[in-house]
C-alpha positions as MATLAB code, in Angstrom:
seq = 'XXXXXXXXXXXXXXXXXXXXXXXXXXXXXXXXXXXXXXXXXXXXXXXXXXXXXXXXXXXXXXXXXXXXXXXXXXXXXXXXXXXXXXXXXXXXXXXXXXXXXXXXXXXXXXXXXXXXXXXXXXXXXXXXXXXXXXXXXXXXXXXXXXXXXXXXXXXXXXXXXXXXXXXXXXXXXXXXXXXXXXXXXXXXXXXXXXXXXXXXXXXXXXXXXXXXXXXXXXXXXXXXXXXXXXXXXXXXXXXXXXXXXXXXXXXXXXXXXXXXXXXXXXXXXXXXXXXXXXXXXXXXXXXXXXXXXXXXXXXXXXXXXXXXXXXXXXXXXXXXXXXXXXXXXXXXXXXX';
ca = [
      84.612  109.897   93.752;
      85.606  107.464   91.061;
      82.824  106.091   88.935;
      81.674  102.515   89.478;
      78.953  102.750   86.843;
      79.354  103.832   83.201;
      77.178  106.948   83.507;
      79.074  108.831   80.800;
      79.083  106.024   78.239;
      76.445  106.376   75.506;
      73.426  104.116   75.550;
      73.612  100.989   73.382;
      72.676  101.527   69.780;
      71.598   99.195   67.025;
      72.942  101.396   64.266;
      75.324  100.810   62.659;
      74.877   97.055   62.820;
      78.096   95.131   63.567;
      77.324   92.790   60.651;
      77.211   95.697   58.232;
      80.333   97.238   59.717;
      82.187   93.956   59.408;
      81.987   94.207   55.651;
      84.329   97.174   55.852;
      86.999   95.158   57.632;
      87.776   91.479   57.526;
      89.371   91.430   60.948;
      87.123   93.729   63.012;
      84.419   91.801   64.845;
      82.005   91.810   67.737;
      83.819   90.945   70.945;
      83.360   90.869   74.717;
      81.728   93.868   76.350;
      83.303   96.461   78.580;
      80.053   96.336   80.556;
      80.520   92.678   81.520;
      80.796   92.154   85.258;
      84.281   90.677   85.057;
      85.656   93.684   83.180;
      85.250   96.054   86.136;
      86.412   93.440   88.627;
      89.664   92.645   86.811;
      90.068   95.140   83.953;
      93.723   94.430   83.204;
      93.066   90.766   82.532;
      90.161   91.840   80.331;
      92.377   94.364   78.530;
      95.010   91.698   77.854;
      92.426   89.506   76.143;
      91.266   92.434   73.994;
      94.797   93.395   72.911;
      95.627   89.822   71.933;
      92.340   88.567   70.452;
      90.082   91.570   69.782;
      92.329   94.605   69.096;
      89.411   96.274   67.308;
      85.965   95.004   68.227;
      82.415   96.246   68.315;
      80.943   96.251   71.837;
      77.226   95.722   71.165;
      75.912   96.411   74.712;
      78.020   99.564   74.867;
      77.221  100.683   71.336;
      80.836  101.600   70.593;
      84.058  100.232   69.144;
      86.839   99.238   71.550;
      90.501   99.977   70.798;
      93.076   98.602   73.215;
      96.574   98.611   71.705;
      98.969  101.454   72.505;
      99.480  102.592   68.903;
      95.747  102.522   68.170;
      94.749  104.366   71.344;
      97.346  107.102   70.885;
      96.204  107.492   67.267;
      92.592  107.890   68.388;
      93.645  110.546   70.889;
      95.761  112.589   68.462;
      94.668  111.875   64.869;
      92.414  114.643   63.436;
      90.178  111.927   61.984;
      88.930  111.448   65.566;
      87.024  114.092   67.465;
      85.191  114.632   70.721;
      82.160  112.703   71.885;
      79.203  113.127   71.926;
      79.358  116.327   69.830;
      81.378  116.019   66.643;
      83.011  119.420   67.082;
      84.007  119.020   70.728;
      86.460  119.787   72.071;
      87.202  122.378   69.386;
      90.716  123.727   69.476;
      91.713  121.659   72.494;
      93.352  118.325   73.230;
      91.373  115.151   73.819;
      90.234  114.699   77.429;
      92.949  112.519   78.922;
      94.295  111.671   82.330;
      93.730  114.650   84.607;
      92.787  116.971   81.729;
      89.237  117.628   80.553;
      90.385  118.768   77.107;
      89.997  122.510   77.583;
      91.422  124.730   74.793;
      93.312  126.496   77.588;
      95.491  123.404   77.888;
      97.038  123.818   74.426;
     100.806  124.471   74.587;
     100.378  127.709   72.617;
      97.989  129.213   75.158;
      99.234  131.958   77.462;
      97.854  130.186   80.549;
      99.893  127.031   80.085;
     102.385  125.548   82.518;
     104.632  123.832   80.004;
     107.583  124.008   82.404;
     105.635  122.047   85.004;
     105.390  124.943   87.464;
     102.436  126.508   89.252;
     102.063  130.005   90.762;
     104.098  130.496   93.949;
     101.074  131.271   96.100;
      99.343  128.090   95.035;
     102.481  125.998   95.541;
     102.910  127.376   99.059;
      99.296  126.577   99.902;
      99.698  122.978   98.725;
     102.920  122.565  100.718;
     101.375  124.007  103.869;
      98.276  121.838  103.572;
     100.363  118.695  102.997;
     102.394  119.248  106.183;
      99.350  120.077  108.307;
      97.576  116.922  107.174;
     100.664  114.724  107.579;
     101.356  115.921  111.123;
      97.770  115.271  112.162;
      97.938  111.737  110.798;
     101.330  111.079  112.402;
      99.776  111.297  115.891;
      97.369  108.440  115.200;
      98.041  104.715  115.599;
      96.115  103.935  112.412;
      94.896  106.029  109.482;
      93.231  105.870  106.071;
      95.308  107.968  103.699;
      92.483  108.221  101.155;
      90.024  109.787  103.594;
      92.513  111.717  105.717;
      95.086  112.850  103.152;
      94.246  112.273   99.469;
      90.741  113.663   99.920;
      91.925  117.003  101.308;
      95.247  117.810   99.671;
      93.856  118.435   96.131;
      91.269  120.803   97.637;
      94.011  123.112   98.907;
      93.785  125.277   95.770;
      90.008  125.675   96.003;
      89.744  127.353   99.404;
      88.711  130.676   97.947;
      92.119  132.212   98.440;
      92.930  132.893   94.821;
      95.880  135.214   94.872;
      97.157  137.508   92.115;
      99.393  134.740   90.818;
      96.659  132.127   90.494;
      96.183  130.768   86.966;
      93.251  132.067   84.971;
      92.206  128.461   84.354;
      91.581  127.943   88.093;
      87.861  128.306   87.544;
      87.878  125.748   84.718;
      87.004  122.056   84.842;
      90.579  120.788   84.946;
      91.400  122.355   88.307;
      87.921  122.083   89.733;
      87.767  118.307   89.365;
      89.735  117.325   92.457;
      88.356  113.752   92.393;
      90.709  112.670   89.591;
      93.747  114.160   91.333;
      92.692  112.463   94.571;
      92.418  109.112   92.790;
      95.789  109.520   91.075;
      97.476  110.460   94.359;
      95.948  107.440   96.109;
      97.257  105.107   93.385;
     100.752  106.588   93.702;
     100.812  106.070   97.473;
      99.549  102.502   97.070;
     102.314  101.700   94.586;
     104.996  103.196   96.831;
     103.787  101.564  100.053;
     104.023   98.227   98.265;
     107.781   98.802   97.888;
     109.482   99.775  101.197;
     112.894   99.881   99.508;
     111.639  102.440   97.015;
     110.130  104.511   99.820;
     113.511  104.488  101.541;
     115.185  105.633   98.306;
     112.707  108.500   97.980;
     113.593  109.710  101.476;
     117.203  110.019  100.356;
     116.494  111.319   96.846;
     113.144  113.179   96.692;
     113.760  114.038   93.021;
     112.801  110.454   92.172;
     109.199  111.318   93.041;
     108.657  112.776   89.577;
     109.576  109.489   87.910;
     107.434  107.559   90.376;
     104.495  109.862   89.605;
     104.838  109.398   85.842;
     105.105  105.638   86.271;
     102.031  105.475   88.511;
      99.968  107.420   85.967;
     101.032  104.873   83.342;
     100.511  101.710   85.351;
      97.319  102.825   87.108;
      95.782  105.689   85.098;
      92.943  107.405   86.981;
      90.945  107.635   83.734;
      90.626  104.227   82.097;
      88.357  105.047   79.144;
      88.225  108.060   76.824;
      85.361  108.397   74.345;
      85.988  109.618   70.800;
      84.207  109.549   67.413;
      85.618  109.123   63.936;
      84.966  111.813   61.340;
      86.362  109.679   58.530;
      87.208  106.057   57.887;
      90.329  105.060   59.845;
      92.463  101.924   59.528;
      94.056  100.668   62.750;
      96.089   97.569   63.568;
      92.961   95.490   64.179;
      90.876   96.618   61.210;
      89.032   99.600   59.798;
      86.681  101.943   61.624;
      83.880  103.532   59.585;
      83.209  107.259   59.658;
      81.108  108.672   62.511;
      81.708  105.631   64.684;
      81.742  105.974   68.490;
      85.062  104.714   69.868;
      86.043  103.819   73.438;
      89.794  104.318   73.813;
      90.952  101.935   76.556;
      93.766  103.957   78.096;
      94.260  101.373   80.836;
      94.888   98.719   78.174;
      97.259  100.866   76.126;
      99.286  101.740   79.218;
     100.085   98.063   79.773;
     100.710   97.059   76.178;
     103.808   94.788   76.147;
     104.536   95.919   72.601;
     105.285   99.370   74.033;
     106.393   98.782   77.640;
     108.736   96.145   79.042;
     107.190   94.235   81.961;
     104.120   96.490   81.687;
     102.404   95.235   84.860;
     105.390   96.119   87.049;
     105.667   99.443   88.868;
     109.164  100.594   87.940;
     110.046  104.307   88.204;
     113.494  103.502   86.801;
     112.230  102.028   83.537;
     113.941  103.357   80.423;
     110.726  103.360   78.370;
     108.768  105.920   80.379;
     106.117  107.703   78.347;
     103.887  110.689   79.095;
     101.675  110.313   76.020;
      98.828  108.939   78.138;
      99.096  111.284   81.144;
      97.616  114.441   79.621;
      98.992  117.519   77.841;
     101.877  119.289   79.628;
     100.070  122.603   79.200;
      97.145  121.483   81.374;
      97.195  123.234   84.790;
      95.792  120.116   86.475;
      98.686  118.006   85.178;
     101.251  120.398   86.658;
      99.317  120.881   89.900;
      98.816  117.152   90.454;
     102.545  116.540   90.080;
     103.222  119.255   92.661;
     100.655  117.701   95.022;
     102.335  114.314   94.634;
     105.800  115.720   95.325;
     104.801  117.885   98.279;
     102.408  115.300   99.664;
     104.915  112.470   99.641;
     107.617  114.669  101.148;
     105.318  115.716  103.991;
     104.238  112.147  104.711;
     107.792  110.803  104.789;
     109.024  113.683  106.980;
     106.207  113.270  109.494;
     106.127  109.458  109.394;
     109.553  107.882  108.745;
     108.115  104.424  109.514;
     104.960  104.746  107.415;
     103.760  101.287  106.357;
     100.650   99.258  105.602;
      98.298   98.265  108.382;
      98.995   94.611  109.152;
      96.974   92.375  106.858;
      95.679   95.214  104.668;
      95.904   95.140  100.890;
      94.576   98.007   98.741;
      91.918   97.215   96.167;
      91.189   99.456   93.189;
      87.604   99.893   92.011;
      85.842  101.665   89.153;
      85.244  101.270   85.434;
      85.683  104.669   83.765;
      87.977  105.939   86.505;
      89.821  103.627   88.842;
      91.768  103.789   92.077;
      91.884  102.509   95.666;
      89.029  103.538   97.958;
      91.080  103.153  101.140;
      94.735  103.014  102.190;
      94.985  101.781  105.769;
      98.420  102.490  107.249;
     100.429  102.526  110.470;
     101.917  106.031  110.708;
     104.598  105.223  113.303;
];
């Protein structure tokens, strides 16, 4: 389940003091808190204010610095002057936890367990496809259904049924594949974005290959992981000011993904956009990244085959919830 409370965010700290830190940068300052009630209720409005007025600010209740612009967030996720939190050496040898990836060293592109080509073992792919069609056909017989509870909840669990075949990836027992909650949330957000656009759904029935672009765009517009925690190991200058060494940093992925300096019409869901970017979706070598894309492709195909007239329940509008991770809790639809 997506988090509604910041359980993984460090407790507030009084050291270093924002006043002392401000002497290192003339522009960095104390700003609004990520823990404010309005931030979780409408994070994208909150993110917009941060990008424009507080691109680098110290969040006193959180006890961490907030970075919200695309260039600054991507720097914090890739620059060696940033490292894992809460332990300075973690994750050693691996990418930063991002999107559907927990930052395992197995997810590095040079590792022999990677899926850089975006493929998964045949046995696992067949199991996902079979599960998607079984679930879709069950739902198709009902006058009303909740796709979160009856589809998104079960499809990502298809690879954890104990049937690990000889072709299963060695990382299947790692945290990236075991955490089905993030893949469930990402799949729910994709379906919500597509159901909002009947014309796009119709296009996907004719050209299923467009699903990959729709998946990438959904991960950008509505990332399942909104906040990634890092720590500086040296002083770092960003667009909004200078971070001191050993400073806790909250990278606001949800804010970076809708930065108008990087994406045209950033709030719009547009799979055909020419400025698509996978920098915020996780490393291509992560098995969860490849598997989630397969689940999205097979899941959508099964739903559209079983329910050609799939549409929202009359009067229903999806609502995303969560602070660290975010997605819709229910998707009420009319299958036929």
